[in-house]
XYZ file of N, CA and C in Angstrom:
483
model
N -52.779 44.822 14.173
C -54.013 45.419 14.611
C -55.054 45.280 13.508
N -55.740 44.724 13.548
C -57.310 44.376 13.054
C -58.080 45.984 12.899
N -58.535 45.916 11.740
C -59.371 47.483 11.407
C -60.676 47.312 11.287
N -61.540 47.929 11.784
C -62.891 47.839 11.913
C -63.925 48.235 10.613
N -64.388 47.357 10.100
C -65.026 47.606 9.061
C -66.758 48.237 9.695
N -67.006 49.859 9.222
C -68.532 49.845 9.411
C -69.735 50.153 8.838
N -70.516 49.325 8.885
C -71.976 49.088 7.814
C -71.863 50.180 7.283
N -72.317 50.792 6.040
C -73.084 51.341 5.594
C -74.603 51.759 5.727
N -75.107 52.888 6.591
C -76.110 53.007 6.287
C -77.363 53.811 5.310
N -77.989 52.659 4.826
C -78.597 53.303 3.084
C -79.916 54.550 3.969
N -80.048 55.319 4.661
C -81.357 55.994 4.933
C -80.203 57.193 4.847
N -79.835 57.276 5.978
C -78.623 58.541 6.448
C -77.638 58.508 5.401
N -77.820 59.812 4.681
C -76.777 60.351 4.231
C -75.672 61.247 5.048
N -75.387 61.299 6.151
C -74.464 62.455 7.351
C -73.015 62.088 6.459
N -72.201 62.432 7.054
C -70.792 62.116 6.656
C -70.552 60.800 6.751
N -69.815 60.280 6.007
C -69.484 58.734 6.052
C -68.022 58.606 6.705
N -67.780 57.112 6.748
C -66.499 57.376 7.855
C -65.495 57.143 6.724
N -64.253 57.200 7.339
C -63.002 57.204 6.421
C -63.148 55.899 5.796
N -62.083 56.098 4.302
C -62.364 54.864 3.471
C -61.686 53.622 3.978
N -60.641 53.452 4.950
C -60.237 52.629 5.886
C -60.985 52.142 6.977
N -62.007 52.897 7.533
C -62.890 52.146 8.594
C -63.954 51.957 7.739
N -64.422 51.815 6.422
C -65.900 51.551 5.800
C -65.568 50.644 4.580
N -66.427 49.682 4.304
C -66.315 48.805 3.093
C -66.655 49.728 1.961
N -66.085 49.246 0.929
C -66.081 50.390 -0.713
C -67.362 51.037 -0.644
N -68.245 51.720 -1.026
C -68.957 52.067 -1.548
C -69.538 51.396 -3.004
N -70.826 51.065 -3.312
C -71.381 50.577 -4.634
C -71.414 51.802 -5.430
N -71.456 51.934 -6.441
C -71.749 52.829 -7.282
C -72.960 53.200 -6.939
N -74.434 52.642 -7.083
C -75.622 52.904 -6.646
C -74.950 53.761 -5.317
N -74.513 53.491 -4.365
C -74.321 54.136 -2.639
C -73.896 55.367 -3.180
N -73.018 55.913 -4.436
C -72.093 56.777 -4.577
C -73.205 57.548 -5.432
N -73.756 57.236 -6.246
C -75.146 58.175 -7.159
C -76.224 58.382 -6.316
N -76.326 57.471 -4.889
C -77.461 58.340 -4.266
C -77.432 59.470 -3.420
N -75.831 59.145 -3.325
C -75.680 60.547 -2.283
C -75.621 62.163 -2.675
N -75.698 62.118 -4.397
C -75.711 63.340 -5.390
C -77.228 63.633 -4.948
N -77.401 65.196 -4.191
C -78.531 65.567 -4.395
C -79.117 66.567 -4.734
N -80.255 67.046 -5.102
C -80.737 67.752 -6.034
C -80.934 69.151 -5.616
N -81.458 69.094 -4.435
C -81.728 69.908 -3.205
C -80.924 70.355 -2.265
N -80.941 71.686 -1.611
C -79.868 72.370 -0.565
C -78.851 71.924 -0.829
N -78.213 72.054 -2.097
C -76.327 71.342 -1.967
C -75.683 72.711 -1.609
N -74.461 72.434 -1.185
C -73.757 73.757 -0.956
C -74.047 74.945 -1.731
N -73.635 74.753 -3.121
C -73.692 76.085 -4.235
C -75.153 76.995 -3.825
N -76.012 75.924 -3.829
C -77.307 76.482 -4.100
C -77.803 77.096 -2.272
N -76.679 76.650 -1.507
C -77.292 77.158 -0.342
C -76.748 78.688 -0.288
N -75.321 78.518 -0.356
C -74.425 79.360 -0.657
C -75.052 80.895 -1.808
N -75.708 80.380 -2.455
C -76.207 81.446 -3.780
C -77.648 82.022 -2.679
N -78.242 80.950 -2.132
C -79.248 82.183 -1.612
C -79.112 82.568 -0.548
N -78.248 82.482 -0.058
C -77.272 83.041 1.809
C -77.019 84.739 0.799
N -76.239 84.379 -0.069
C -76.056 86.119 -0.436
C -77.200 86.547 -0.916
N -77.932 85.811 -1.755
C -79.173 86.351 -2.189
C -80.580 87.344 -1.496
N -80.337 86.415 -0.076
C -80.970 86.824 0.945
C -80.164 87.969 1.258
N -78.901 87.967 1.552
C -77.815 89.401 2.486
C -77.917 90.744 1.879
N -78.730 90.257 0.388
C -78.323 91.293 -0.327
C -80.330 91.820 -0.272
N -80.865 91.647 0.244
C -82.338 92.431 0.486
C -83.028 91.029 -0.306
N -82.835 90.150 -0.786
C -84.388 89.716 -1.768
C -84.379 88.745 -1.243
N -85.678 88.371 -1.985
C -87.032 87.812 -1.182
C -86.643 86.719 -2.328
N -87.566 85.450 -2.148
C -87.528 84.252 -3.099
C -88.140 83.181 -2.348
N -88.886 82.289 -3.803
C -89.424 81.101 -3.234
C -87.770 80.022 -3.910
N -88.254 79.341 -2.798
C -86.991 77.955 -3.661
C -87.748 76.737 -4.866
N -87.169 76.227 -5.154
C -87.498 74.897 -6.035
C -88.957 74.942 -6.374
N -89.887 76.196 -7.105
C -91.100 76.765 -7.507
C -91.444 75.503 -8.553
N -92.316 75.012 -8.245
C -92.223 74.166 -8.641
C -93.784 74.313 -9.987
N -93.650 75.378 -10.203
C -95.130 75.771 -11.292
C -94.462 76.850 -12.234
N -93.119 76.738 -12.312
C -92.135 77.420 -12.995
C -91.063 76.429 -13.826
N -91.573 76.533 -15.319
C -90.742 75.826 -15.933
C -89.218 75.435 -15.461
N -88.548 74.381 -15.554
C -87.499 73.956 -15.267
C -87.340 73.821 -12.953
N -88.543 74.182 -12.644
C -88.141 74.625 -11.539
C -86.866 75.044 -10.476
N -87.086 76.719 -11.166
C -85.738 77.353 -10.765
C -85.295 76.960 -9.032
N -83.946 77.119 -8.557
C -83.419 76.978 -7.773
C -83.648 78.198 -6.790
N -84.054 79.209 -7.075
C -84.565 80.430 -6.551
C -85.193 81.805 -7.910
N -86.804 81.964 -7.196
C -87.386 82.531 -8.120
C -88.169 83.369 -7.347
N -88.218 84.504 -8.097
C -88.872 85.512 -7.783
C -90.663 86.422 -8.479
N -91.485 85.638 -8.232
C -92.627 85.852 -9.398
C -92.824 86.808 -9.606
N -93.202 87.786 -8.381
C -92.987 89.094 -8.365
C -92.304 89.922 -9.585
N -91.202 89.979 -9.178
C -90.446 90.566 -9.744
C -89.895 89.846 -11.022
N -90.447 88.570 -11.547
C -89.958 87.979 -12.563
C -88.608 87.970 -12.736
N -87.838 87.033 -11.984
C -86.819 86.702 -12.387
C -86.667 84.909 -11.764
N -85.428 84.594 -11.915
C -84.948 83.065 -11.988
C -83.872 82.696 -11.975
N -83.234 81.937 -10.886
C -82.111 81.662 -10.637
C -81.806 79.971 -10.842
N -81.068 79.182 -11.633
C -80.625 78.244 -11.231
C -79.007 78.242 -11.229
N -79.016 76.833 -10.337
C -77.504 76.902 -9.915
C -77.122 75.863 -10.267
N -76.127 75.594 -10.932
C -75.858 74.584 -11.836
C -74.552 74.080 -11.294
N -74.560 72.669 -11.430
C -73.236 72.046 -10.840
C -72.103 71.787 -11.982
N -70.744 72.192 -12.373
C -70.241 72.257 -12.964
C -70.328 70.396 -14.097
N -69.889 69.764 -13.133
C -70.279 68.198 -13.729
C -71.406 68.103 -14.789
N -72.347 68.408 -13.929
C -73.730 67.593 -14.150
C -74.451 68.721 -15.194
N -74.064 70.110 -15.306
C -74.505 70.658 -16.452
C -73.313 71.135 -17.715
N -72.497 70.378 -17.513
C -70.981 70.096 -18.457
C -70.448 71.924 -18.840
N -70.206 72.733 -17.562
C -69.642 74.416 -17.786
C -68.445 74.010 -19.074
N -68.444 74.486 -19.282
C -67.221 74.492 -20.636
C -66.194 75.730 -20.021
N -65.030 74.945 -19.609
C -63.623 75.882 -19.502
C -63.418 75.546 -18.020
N -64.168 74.708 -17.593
C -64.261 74.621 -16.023
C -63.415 73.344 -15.178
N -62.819 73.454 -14.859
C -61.850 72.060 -14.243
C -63.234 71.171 -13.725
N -63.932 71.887 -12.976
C -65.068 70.894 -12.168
C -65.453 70.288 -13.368
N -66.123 70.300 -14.236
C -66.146 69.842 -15.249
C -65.969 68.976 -16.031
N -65.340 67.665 -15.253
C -64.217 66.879 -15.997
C -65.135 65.784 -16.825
N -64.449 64.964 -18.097
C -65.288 64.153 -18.795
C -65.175 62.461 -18.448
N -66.256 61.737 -17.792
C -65.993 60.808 -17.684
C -65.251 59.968 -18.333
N -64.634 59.013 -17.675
C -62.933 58.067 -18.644
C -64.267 57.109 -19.204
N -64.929 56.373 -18.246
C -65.328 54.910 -18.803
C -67.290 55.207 -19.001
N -67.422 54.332 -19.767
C -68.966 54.804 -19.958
C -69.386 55.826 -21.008
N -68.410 55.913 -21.657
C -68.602 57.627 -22.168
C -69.711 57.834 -23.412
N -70.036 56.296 -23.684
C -71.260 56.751 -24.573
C -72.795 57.309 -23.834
N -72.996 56.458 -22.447
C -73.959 57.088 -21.723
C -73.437 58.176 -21.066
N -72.399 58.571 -20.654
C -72.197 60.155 -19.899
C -72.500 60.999 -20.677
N -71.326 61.119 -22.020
C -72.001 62.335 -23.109
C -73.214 62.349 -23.460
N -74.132 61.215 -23.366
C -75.771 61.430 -23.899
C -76.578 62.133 -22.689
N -76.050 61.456 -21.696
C -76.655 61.893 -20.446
C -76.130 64.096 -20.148
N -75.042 64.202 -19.970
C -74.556 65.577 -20.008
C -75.179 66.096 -21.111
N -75.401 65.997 -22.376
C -75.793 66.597 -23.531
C -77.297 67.006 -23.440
N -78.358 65.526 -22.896
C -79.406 65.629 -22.581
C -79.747 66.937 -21.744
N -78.994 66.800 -20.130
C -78.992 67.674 -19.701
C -78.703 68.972 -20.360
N -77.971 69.585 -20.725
C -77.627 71.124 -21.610
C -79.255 71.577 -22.460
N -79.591 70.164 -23.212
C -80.862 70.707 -24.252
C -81.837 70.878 -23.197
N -82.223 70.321 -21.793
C -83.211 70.437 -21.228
C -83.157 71.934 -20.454
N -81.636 72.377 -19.690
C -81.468 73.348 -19.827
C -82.133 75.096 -20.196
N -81.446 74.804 -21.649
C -81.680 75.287 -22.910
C -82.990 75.673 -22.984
N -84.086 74.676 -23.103
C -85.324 74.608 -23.024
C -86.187 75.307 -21.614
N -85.930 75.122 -20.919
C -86.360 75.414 -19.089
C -85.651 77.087 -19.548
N -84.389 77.547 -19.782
C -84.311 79.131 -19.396
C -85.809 79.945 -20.780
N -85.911 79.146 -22.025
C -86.316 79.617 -22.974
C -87.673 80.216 -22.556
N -88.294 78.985 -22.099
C -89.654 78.823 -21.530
C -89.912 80.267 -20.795
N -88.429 80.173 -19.737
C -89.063 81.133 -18.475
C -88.925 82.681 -19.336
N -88.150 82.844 -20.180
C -87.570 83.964 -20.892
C -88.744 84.565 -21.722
N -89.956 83.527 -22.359
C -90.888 83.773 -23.047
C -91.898 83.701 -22.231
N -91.894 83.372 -20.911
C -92.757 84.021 -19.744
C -92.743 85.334 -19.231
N -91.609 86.385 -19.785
C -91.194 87.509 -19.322
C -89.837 87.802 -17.997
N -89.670 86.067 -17.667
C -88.965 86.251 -16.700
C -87.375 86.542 -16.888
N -86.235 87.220 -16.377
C -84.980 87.255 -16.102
C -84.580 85.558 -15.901
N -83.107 85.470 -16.826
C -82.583 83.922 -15.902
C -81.391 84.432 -15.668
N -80.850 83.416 -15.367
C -79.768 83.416 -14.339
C -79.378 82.018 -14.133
N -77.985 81.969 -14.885
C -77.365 80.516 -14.430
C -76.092 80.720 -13.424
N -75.913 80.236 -11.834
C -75.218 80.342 -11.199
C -74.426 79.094 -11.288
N -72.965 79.000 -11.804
C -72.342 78.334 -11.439
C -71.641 77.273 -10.467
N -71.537 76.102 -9.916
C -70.759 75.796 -8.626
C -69.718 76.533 -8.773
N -69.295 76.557 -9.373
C -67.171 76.849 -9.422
C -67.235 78.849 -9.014
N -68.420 79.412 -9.931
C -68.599 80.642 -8.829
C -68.773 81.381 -7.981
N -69.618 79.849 -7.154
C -70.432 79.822 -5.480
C -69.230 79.748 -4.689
N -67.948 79.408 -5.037
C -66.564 79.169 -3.999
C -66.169 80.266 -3.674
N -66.479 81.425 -4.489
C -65.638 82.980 -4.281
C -67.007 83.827 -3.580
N -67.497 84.032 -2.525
C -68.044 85.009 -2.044
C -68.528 86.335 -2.780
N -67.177 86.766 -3.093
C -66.901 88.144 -3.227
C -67.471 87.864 -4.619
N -67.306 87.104 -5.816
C -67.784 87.155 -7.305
C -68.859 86.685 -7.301
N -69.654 85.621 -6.251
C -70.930 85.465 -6.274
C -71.726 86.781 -5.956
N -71.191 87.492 -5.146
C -71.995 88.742 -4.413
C -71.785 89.484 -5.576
N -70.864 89.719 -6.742
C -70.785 90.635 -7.911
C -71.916 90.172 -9.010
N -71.760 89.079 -9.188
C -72.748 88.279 -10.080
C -74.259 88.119 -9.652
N -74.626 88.410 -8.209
C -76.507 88.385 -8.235
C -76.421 89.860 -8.210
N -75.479 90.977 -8.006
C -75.999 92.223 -7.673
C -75.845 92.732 -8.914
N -75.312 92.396 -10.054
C -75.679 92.761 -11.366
C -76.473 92.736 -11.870
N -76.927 90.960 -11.387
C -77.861 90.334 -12.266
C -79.788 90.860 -11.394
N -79.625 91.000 -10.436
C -80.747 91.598 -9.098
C -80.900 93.136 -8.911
N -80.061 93.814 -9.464
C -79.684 94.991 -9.512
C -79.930 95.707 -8.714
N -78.850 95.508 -7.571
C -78.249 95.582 -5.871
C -79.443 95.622 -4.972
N -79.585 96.019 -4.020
C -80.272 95.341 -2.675
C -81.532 96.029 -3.013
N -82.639 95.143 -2.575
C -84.550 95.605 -2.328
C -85.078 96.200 -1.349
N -83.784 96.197 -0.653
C -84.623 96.588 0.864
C -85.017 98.148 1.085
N -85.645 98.525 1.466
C -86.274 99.874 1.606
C -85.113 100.765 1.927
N -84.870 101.882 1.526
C -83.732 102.802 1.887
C -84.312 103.594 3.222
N -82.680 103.613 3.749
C -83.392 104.372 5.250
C -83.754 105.831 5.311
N -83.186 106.743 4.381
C -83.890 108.353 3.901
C -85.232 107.956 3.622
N -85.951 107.242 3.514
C -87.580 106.779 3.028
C -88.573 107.385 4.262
């Protein structure tokens, strides 16, 4: 039986088909599908963010580092950081590229100082930060512990009011 090989298409990112019905992937095909915007974690972080009373603009883009969810108002700042791509230390997601490793570590490192720089900024703006983890967006229950600490529990009007 003959297996059906099918195109790749470069516009649509949807689910791709199994690696048996689709020709390899290019590396380019495999780095464009990393995206910056609405990935799980970060959808996931403001699904509770929202459950829990607050308000927020997304990807503010007149806010140093442009946080992942920010609150001007109330001065604070959320980004959500992907374990990989902002190198968490202690984190399995985390892992260190095998091949390439003089551009990965420059590239991961880069990232951390820019980081670094983007919470400083917002911190000497008066604002709260907040770095949300991927690997903490998987547990519900510790994401919902971690913004209600950090948000200091729900905004919404109390009903004795």
């Amino acid at each position: 039986m003959r297996e059906r090989v099918v195109p790749i298409k470069s516009r649509k990112l949807g689910r791709i088909a199994p690696r048996r019905l689709r020709a390899p992937l290019t590396r380019s095909e495999m780095m464009g599908r990393v995206r910056s915007k609405d990935t799980k974690p970060e959808v996931r972080t403001r699904s509770v963010a929202h459950t829990l009373g607050h308000r927020f603009r997304i990807h503010v883009a007149d806010l140093p580092g442009k946080p992942d969810l920010a609150n001007k108002a109330r001065r604070w700042a959320i980004f959500v950081h992907g374990c990989f791509w902002h190198s968490h230390e202690n984190c399995r997601l985390a892992s260190k590229p095998r091949s390439n490793t003089g551009y990965w570590s420059e590239k991961l490192a880069r990232n951390q100082e820019r980081d670094a720089i983007h919470a400083r900024s917002l911190r000497d703006l008066g604002f709260q930060v907040l770095v949300v983890w991927e690997c903490e967006t998987r547990d519900d229950t510790k994401l919902r512990e971690v913004l209600t600490a950090f948000l200091g529990g729900s905004s919404l009007p109390s009903e004795n009011c």
